[in-house]
Coordinates of C-alpha atoms and ligand atoms in Angstrom, one line a residue:
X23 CA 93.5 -134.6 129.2
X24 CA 89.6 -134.1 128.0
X25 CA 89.6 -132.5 124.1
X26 CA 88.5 -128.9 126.4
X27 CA 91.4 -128.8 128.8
X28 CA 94.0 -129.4 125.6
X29 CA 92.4 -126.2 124.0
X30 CA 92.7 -124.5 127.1
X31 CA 96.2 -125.3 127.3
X32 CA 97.1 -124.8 123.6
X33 CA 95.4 -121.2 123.9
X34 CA 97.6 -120.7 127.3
X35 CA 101.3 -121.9 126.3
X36 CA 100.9 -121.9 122.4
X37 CA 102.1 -119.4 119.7
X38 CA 101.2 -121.3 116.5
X39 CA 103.0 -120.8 112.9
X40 CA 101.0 -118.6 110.1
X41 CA 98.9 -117.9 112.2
X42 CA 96.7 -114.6 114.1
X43 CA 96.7 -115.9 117.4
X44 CA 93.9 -113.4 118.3
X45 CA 90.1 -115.3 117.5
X46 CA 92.2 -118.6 117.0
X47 CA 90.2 -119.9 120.7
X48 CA 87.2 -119.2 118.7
X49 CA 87.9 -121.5 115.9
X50 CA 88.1 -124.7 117.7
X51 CA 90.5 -126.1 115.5
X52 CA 90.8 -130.3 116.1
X53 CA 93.9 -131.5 118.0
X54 CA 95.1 -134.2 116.0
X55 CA 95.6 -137.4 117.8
X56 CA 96.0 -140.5 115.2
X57 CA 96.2 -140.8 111.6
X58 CA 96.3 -143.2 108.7
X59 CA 96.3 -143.7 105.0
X60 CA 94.9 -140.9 104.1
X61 CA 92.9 -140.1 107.1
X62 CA 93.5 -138.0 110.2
X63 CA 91.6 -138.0 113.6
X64 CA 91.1 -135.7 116.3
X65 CA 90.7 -136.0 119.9
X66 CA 87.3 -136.7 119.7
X67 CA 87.4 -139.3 117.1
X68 CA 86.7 -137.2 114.3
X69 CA 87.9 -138.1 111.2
X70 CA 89.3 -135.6 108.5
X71 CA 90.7 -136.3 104.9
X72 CA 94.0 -134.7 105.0
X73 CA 93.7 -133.0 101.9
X74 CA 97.0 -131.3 102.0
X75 CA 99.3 -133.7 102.9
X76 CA 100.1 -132.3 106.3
X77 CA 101.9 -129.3 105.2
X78 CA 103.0 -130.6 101.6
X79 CA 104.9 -133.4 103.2
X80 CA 102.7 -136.7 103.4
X81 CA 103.3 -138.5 100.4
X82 CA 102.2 -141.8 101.3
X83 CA 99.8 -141.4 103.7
X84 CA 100.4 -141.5 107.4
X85 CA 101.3 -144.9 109.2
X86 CA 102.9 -146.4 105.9
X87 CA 103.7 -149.9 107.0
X88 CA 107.1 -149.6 105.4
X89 CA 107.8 -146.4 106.7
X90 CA 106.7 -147.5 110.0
X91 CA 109.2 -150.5 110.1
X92 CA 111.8 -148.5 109.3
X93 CA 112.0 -146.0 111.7
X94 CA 111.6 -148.0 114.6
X95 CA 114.1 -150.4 113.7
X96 CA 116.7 -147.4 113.2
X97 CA 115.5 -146.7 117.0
X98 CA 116.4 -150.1 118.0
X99 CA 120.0 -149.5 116.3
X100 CA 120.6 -145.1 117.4
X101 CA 118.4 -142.4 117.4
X102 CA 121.0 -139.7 116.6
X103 CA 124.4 -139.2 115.8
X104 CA 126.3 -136.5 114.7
X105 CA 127.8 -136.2 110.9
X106 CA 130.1 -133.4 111.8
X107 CA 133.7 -135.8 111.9
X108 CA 131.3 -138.8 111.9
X109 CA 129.0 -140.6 109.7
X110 CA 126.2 -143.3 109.6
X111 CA 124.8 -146.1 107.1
X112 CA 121.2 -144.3 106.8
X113 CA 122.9 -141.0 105.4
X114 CA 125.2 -142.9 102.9
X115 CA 122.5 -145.0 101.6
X116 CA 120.0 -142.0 101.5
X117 CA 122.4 -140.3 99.2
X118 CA 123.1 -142.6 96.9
X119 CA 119.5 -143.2 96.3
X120 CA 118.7 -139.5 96.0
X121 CA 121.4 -138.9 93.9
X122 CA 120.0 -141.7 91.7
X123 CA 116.5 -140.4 91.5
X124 CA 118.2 -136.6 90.5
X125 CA 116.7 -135.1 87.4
X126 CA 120.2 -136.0 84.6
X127 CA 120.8 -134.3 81.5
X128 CA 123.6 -132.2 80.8
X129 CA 125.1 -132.1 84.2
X130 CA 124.6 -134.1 87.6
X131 CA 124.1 -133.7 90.9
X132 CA 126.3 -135.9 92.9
X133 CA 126.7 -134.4 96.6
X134 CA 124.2 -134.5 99.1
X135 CA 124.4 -131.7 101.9
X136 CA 122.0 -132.7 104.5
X137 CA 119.5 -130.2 106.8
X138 CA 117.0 -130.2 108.8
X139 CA 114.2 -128.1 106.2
X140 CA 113.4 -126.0 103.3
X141 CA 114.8 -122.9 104.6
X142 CA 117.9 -124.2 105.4
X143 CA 118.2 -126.2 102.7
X144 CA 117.7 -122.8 100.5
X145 CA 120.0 -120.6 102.9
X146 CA 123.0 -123.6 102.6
X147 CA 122.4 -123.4 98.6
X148 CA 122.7 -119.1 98.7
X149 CA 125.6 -120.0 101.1
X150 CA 127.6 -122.6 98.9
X151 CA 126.7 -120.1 95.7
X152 CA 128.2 -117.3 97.4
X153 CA 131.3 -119.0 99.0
X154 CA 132.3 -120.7 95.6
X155 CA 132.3 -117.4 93.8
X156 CA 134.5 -115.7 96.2
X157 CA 137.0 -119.2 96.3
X158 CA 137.2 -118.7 92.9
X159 CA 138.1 -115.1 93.3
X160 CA 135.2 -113.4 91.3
X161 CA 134.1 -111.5 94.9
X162 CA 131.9 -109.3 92.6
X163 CA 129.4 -112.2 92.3
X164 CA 127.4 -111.3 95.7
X165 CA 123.8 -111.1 94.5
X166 CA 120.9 -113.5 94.0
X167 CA 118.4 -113.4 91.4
X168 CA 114.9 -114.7 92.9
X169 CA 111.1 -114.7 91.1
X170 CA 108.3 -112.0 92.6
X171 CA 106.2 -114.6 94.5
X172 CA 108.7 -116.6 95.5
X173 CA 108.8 -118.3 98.7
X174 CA 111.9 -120.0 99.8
X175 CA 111.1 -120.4 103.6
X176 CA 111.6 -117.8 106.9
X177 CA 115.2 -117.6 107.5
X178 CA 116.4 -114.2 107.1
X179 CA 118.4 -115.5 103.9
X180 CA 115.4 -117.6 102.6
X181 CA 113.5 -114.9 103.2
X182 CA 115.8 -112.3 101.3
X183 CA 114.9 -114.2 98.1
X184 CA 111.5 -114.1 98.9
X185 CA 108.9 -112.2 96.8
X186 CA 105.5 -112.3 99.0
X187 CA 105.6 -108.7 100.6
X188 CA 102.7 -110.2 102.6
X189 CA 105.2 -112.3 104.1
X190 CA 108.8 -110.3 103.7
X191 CA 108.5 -106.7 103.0
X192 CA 108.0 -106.1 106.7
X193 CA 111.8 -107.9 107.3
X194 CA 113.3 -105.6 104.2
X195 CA 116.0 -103.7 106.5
X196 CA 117.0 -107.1 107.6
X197 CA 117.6 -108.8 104.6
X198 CA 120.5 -108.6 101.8
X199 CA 119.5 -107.5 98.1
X200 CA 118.7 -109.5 95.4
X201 CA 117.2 -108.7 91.8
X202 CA 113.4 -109.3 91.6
X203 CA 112.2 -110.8 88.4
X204 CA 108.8 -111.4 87.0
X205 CA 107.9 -115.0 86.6
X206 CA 107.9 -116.1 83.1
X207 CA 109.5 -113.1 81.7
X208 CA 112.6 -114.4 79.8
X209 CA 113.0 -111.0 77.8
X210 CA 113.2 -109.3 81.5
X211 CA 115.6 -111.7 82.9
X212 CA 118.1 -111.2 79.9
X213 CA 118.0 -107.8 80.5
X214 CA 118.8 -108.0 83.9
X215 CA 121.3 -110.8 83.3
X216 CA 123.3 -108.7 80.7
X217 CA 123.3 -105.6 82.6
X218 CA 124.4 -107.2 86.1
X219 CA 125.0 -110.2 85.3
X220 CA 128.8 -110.3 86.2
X221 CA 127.5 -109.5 90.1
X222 CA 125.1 -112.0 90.5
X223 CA 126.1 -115.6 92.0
X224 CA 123.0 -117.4 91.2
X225 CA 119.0 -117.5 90.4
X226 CA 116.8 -119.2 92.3
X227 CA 113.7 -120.4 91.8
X228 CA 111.1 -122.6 92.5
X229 CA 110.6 -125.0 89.0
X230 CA 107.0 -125.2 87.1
X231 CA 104.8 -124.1 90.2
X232 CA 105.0 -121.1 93.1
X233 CA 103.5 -122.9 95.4
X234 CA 103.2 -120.4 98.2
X235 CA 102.2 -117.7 96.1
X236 CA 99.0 -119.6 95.6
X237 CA 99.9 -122.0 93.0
X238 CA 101.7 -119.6 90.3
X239 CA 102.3 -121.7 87.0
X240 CA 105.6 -120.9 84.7
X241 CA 104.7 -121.3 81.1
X242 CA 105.9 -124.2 79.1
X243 CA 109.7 -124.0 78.4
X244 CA 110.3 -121.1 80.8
X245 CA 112.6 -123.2 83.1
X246 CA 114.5 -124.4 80.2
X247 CA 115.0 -121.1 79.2
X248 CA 116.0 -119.9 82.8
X249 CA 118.4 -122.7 82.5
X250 CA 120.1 -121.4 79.2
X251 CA 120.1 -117.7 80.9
X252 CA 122.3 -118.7 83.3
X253 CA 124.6 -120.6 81.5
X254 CA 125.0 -117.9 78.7
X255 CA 125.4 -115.1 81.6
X256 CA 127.9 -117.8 83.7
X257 CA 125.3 -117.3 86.8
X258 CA 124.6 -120.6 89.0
X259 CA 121.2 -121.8 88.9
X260 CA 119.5 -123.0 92.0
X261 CA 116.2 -125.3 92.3
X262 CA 113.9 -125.1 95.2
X263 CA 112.3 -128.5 94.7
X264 CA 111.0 -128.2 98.4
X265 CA 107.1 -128.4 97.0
X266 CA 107.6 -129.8 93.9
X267 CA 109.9 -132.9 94.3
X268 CA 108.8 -136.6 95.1
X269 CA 106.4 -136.7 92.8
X270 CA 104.2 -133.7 93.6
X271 CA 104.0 -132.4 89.7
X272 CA 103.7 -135.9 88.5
X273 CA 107.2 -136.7 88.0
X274 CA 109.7 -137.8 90.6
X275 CA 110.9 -133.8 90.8
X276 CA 109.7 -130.8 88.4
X277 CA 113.0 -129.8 86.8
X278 CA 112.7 -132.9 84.5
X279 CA 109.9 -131.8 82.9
X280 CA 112.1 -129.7 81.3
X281 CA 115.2 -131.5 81.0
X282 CA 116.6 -129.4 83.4
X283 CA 120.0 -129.8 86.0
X284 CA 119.8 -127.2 88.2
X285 CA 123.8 -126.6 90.0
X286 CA 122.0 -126.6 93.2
X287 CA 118.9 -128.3 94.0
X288 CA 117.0 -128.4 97.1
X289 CA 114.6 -130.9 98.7
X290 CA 112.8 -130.8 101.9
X291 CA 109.2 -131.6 102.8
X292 CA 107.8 -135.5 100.8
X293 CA 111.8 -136.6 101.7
X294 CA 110.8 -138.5 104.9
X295 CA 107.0 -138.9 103.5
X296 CA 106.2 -136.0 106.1
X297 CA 107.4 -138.6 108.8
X298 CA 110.7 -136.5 110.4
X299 CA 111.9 -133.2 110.0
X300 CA 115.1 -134.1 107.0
X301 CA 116.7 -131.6 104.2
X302 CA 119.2 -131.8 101.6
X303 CA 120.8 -129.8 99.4
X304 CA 122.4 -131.4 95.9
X305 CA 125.5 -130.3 94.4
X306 CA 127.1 -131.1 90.9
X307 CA 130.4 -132.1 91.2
X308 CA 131.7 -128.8 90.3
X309 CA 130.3 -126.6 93.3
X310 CA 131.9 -129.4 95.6
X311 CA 135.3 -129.3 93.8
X312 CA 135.5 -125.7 94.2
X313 CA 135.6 -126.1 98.3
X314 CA 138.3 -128.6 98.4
X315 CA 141.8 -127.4 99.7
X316 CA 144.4 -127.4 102.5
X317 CA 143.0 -126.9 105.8
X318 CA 144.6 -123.6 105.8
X319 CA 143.3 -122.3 102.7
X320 CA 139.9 -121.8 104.8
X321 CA 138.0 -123.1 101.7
X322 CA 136.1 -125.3 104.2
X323 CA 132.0 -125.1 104.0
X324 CA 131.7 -123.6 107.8
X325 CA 128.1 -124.9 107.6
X326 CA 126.2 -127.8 109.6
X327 CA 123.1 -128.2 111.8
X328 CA 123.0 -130.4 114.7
X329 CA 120.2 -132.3 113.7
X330 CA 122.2 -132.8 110.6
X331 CA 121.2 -136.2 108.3
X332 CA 119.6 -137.8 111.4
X333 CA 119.5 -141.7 111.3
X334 CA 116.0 -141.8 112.0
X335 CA 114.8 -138.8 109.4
X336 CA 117.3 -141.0 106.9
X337 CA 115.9 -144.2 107.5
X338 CA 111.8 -142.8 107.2
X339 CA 113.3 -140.6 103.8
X340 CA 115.1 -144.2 102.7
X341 CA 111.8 -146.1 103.3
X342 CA 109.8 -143.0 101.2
X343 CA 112.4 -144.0 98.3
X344 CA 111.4 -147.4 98.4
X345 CA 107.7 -147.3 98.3
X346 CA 108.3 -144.6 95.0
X347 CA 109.7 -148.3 93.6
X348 CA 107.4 -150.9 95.7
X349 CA 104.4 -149.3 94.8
X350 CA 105.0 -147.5 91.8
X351 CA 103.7 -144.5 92.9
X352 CA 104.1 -142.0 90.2
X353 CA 103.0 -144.8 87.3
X354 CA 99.8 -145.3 90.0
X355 CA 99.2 -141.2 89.9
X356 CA 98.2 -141.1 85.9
X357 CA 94.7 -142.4 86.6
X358 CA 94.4 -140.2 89.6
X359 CA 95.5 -136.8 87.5
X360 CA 93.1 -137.8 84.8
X361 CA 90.2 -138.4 87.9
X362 CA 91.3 -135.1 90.0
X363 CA 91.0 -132.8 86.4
X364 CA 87.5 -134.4 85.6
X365 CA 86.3 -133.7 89.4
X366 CA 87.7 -130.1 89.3
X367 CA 86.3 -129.4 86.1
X368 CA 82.8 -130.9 86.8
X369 CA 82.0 -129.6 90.3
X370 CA 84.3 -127.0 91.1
X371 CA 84.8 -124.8 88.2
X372 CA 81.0 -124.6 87.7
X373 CA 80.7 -122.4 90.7
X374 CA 80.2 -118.4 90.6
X375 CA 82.3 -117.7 93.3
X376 CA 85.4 -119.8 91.5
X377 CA 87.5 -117.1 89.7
X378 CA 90.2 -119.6 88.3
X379 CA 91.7 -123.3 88.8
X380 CA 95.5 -124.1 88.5
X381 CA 96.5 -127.7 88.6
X382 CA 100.0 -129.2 87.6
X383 CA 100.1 -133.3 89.1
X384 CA 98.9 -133.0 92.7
X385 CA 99.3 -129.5 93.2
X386 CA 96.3 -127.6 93.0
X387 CA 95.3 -123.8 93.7
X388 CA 91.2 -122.8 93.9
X389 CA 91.3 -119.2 93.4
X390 CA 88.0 -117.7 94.4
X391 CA 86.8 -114.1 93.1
X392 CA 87.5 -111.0 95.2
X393 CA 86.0 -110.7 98.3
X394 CA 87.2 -108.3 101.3
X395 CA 90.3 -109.0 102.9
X396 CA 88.2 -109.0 106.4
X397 CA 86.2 -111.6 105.1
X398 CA 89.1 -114.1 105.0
X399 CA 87.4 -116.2 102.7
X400 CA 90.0 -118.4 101.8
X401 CA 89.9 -119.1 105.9
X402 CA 86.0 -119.2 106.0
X403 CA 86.3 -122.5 103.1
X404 CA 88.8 -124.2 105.1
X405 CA 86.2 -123.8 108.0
X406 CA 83.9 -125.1 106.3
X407 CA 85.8 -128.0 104.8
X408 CA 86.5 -128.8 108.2
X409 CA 83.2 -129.4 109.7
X410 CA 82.4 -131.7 106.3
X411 CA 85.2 -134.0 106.9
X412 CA 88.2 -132.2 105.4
X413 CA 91.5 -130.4 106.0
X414 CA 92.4 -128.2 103.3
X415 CA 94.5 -125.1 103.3
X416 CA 94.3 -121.4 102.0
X417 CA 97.2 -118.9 100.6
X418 CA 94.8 -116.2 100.8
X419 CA 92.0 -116.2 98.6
X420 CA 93.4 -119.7 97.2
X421 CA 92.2 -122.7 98.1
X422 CA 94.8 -125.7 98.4
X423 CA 94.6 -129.2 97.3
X424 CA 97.6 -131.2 97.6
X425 CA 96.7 -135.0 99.1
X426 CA 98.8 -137.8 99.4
X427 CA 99.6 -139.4 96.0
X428 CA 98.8 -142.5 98.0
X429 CA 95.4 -141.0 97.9
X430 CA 92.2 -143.6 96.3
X431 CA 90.1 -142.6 93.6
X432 CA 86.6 -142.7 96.3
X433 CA 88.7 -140.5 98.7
X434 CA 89.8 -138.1 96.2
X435 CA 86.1 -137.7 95.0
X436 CA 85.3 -137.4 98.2
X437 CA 87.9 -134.3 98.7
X438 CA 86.7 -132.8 95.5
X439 CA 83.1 -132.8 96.6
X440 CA 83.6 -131.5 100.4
X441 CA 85.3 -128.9 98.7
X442 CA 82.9 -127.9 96.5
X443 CA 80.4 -128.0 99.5
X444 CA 82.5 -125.7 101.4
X445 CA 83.1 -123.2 99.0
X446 CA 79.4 -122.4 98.2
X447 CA 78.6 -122.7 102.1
X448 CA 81.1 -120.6 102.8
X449 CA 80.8 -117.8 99.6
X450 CA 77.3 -118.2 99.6
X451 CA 76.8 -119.5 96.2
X452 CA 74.1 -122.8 95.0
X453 CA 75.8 -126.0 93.6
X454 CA 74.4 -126.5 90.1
X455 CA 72.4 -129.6 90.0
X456 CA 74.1 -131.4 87.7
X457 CA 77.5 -131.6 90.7
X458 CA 78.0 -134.8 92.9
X459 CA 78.4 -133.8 96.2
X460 CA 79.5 -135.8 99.2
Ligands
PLP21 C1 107.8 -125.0 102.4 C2 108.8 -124.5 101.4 C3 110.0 -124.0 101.9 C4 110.4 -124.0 103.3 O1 110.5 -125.2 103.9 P1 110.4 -125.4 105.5 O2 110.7 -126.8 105.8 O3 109.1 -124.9 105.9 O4 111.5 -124.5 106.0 C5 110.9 -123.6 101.0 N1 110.6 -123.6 99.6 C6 109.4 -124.0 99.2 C7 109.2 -124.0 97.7 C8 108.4 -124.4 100.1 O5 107.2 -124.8 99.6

């Protein structure tokens, strides 16, 4: 099929994610047909930096050698099998090794629950909270403390301990209650803790950055002292390391930053290196020791997805593992935070329409000043971005950054720079001289 009769055929059979279908024929967007390193092309041969890792999830760049090899020699051996009664080398080797990278301190995670993605990784966490409470007969733990902001996926449980009401409120009468806290608020969350405390079965939260909510940063020492909060109030605490883990903050996964073990942790998105669709949900040894019991005592986990720890999603997340070691990714990512700061601050932050930069490792939010919402500015950048050579992202009004950490120092200039480009084109504002563009 020509490049026109796929759009005609996308606008005819397709209903795409996040997205107002009405005006999207208008757009264009590029049908993505080949990609590598850092690079993505399009049907026409177009080449785009992928300046958001596909979604969050690329973390080595597409067509990684290594991660190449690996999957298609786990085709060669079996595409699928179930681990419901059965398992498979791929997810006992995955485990181990995830269980090794873990953040350690005063507990440690050492059971791996496998998915298929975020939301499910989050709704099996809510679900093992919940259970365990009620196997260990305190049924009056039912509720979940979550963060304003929060996004934990779009299952109707990930979504009940979600705190974008651009997203959720519109699913309320749906959903089960939970306590809403304000981010960074430790005063707020002991009050809440002390007064309900005894009904909640766990917090969860999403460690150092809200991604989703446009790149929301927690104040130094604020997931510690969630950490301490729970432990004083007895309430479970669950990590959504979904955006932040494999190496997105700079270390392996965010909770370390802080010393923290969280009693649940999930991860989701960089597992595979953005090659197949994997999950996983870590335990400490406690939450699993609760479940175990005759048969009859019905303390079983009556949870599992058929796609479940697939061998080939193992064998692509085993392969991302290793190149973490070959390659020594995170080590390699110092220069390249020092780089992306200097960039941001030189060309980007200079420009009037640029209200605010966050940045923690290779996650970074643009917020621009207000404009109307029927503008869609945050849209009209990622336009523009696009026709310079670019794929970047927008949560609203905030524009995304989150390449590969596989990504080299020219290409990340060059990101920088069509972003700058873009966001004057777009807002209507002049570069100042003194700013390198592309
Ligand atoms: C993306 C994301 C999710 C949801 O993951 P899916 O794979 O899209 O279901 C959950 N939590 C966080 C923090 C995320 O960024």
């Amino acid at each position: 099929m020509t490049t026109a009769e796929l759009r005609a055929a996308d606008r005819d059979v397709l209903w795409h994610p996040f997205t107002q279908q009405q005006g999207w024929s208008a757009e264009d967007a590029p049908i993505i047909e080949r990609g590598e390193g850092c690079t993505l092309w399009d049907t026409d041969g177009v080449a785009y930096l992928d300046g958001v890792s596909s979604l969050w999830c690329t973390v080595h760049g597409h067509r990684h050698p290594a991660i190449d090899a690996a999957v298609k020699a786990q085709v060669d051996r079996v595409a699928h099998s179930t681990m419901l009664g059965l398992s498979h080398p791929g997810a006992i080797e995955l485990a181990s090794r995830l269980l090794a990278v873990a953040p350690r301190g005063d507990r440690e995670l050492t059971r791996v629950f496998y998915s298929d993605n975020g939301s499910t990784a989050n709704e099996i966490a809510l679900k093992m909270a919940f259970q365990w409470w009620k196997i260990r007969g305190e049924e009056q733990r039912t509720k979940f403390v979550y963060l304003d902001m929060s996004y934990h996926g779009d299952t109707i449980g990930s979504v009940s301990v979600g705190g974008i009401d651009l997203f959720h409120s519109m699913f309320r009468p749906m959903l089960f209650d939970g306590i809403r806290v304000s981010p960074g608020d430790v005063d707020g969350l002991e009050r809440v803790l002390r007064e309900s405390g005894d009904t909640v079965a766990a917090l969860i939260m999403e460690p150092l950055v809200q991604g989703a909510a446009g790149m929301i940063m927690h104040p130094e020492g604020y997931l510690r002292a969630v950490r301490e909060l729970c432990d004083k109030y007895g309430v479970l605490m669950i990590c959504d390391e979904v955006a932040t883990g494999f190496g997105r903050t700079g270390t392996m996964f965010a909770c370390e930053q802080e010393g923290v073990v969280p009693d649940l942790m999930s991860v989701a998105k960089g597992l595979t290196g953005g090659y197949l669709p994997l999950a996983a949900t870590l335990a400490t040894e406690r939450i699993f020791a609760g479940f175990l019991g005759r048969f009859e005592e019905f303390r079983t986990f009556f949870h599992g997805h058929t796609y479940t720890g697939n061998p080939l999603a193992c064998a692509a997340a085993i392969a991302t593992l290793e190149v973490f070691e070959a390659e020594d990714t995170l080590g390699a990512l110092a220069p390249k935070l020092e780089l992306l700061e200097t960039l941001l601050e030189e060309s980007v932050a200079p420009l009037a329409s640029v209200r605010e930069i966050r940045r923690r490792g290779f996650m970074v939010g643009i917020e621009l000043v207000d404009f109307p919402v029927e503008a869609r500015m945050g849209h009209q950048v990622t336009l523009a971005a696009r026709e310079r050579g670019a794929i970047v992202r927008p949560l609203g009004d905030v524009i995304v950054l989150m390449p590969p950490l596989s990504i080299g120092a020219d290409e990340l200039r060059r990101l920088v720079a069509i972003t700058t480009e873009a966001i004057a084109a777009a807002t209507g504002v002049a570069v100042p001289e003194s700013v390198c563009t592309a």
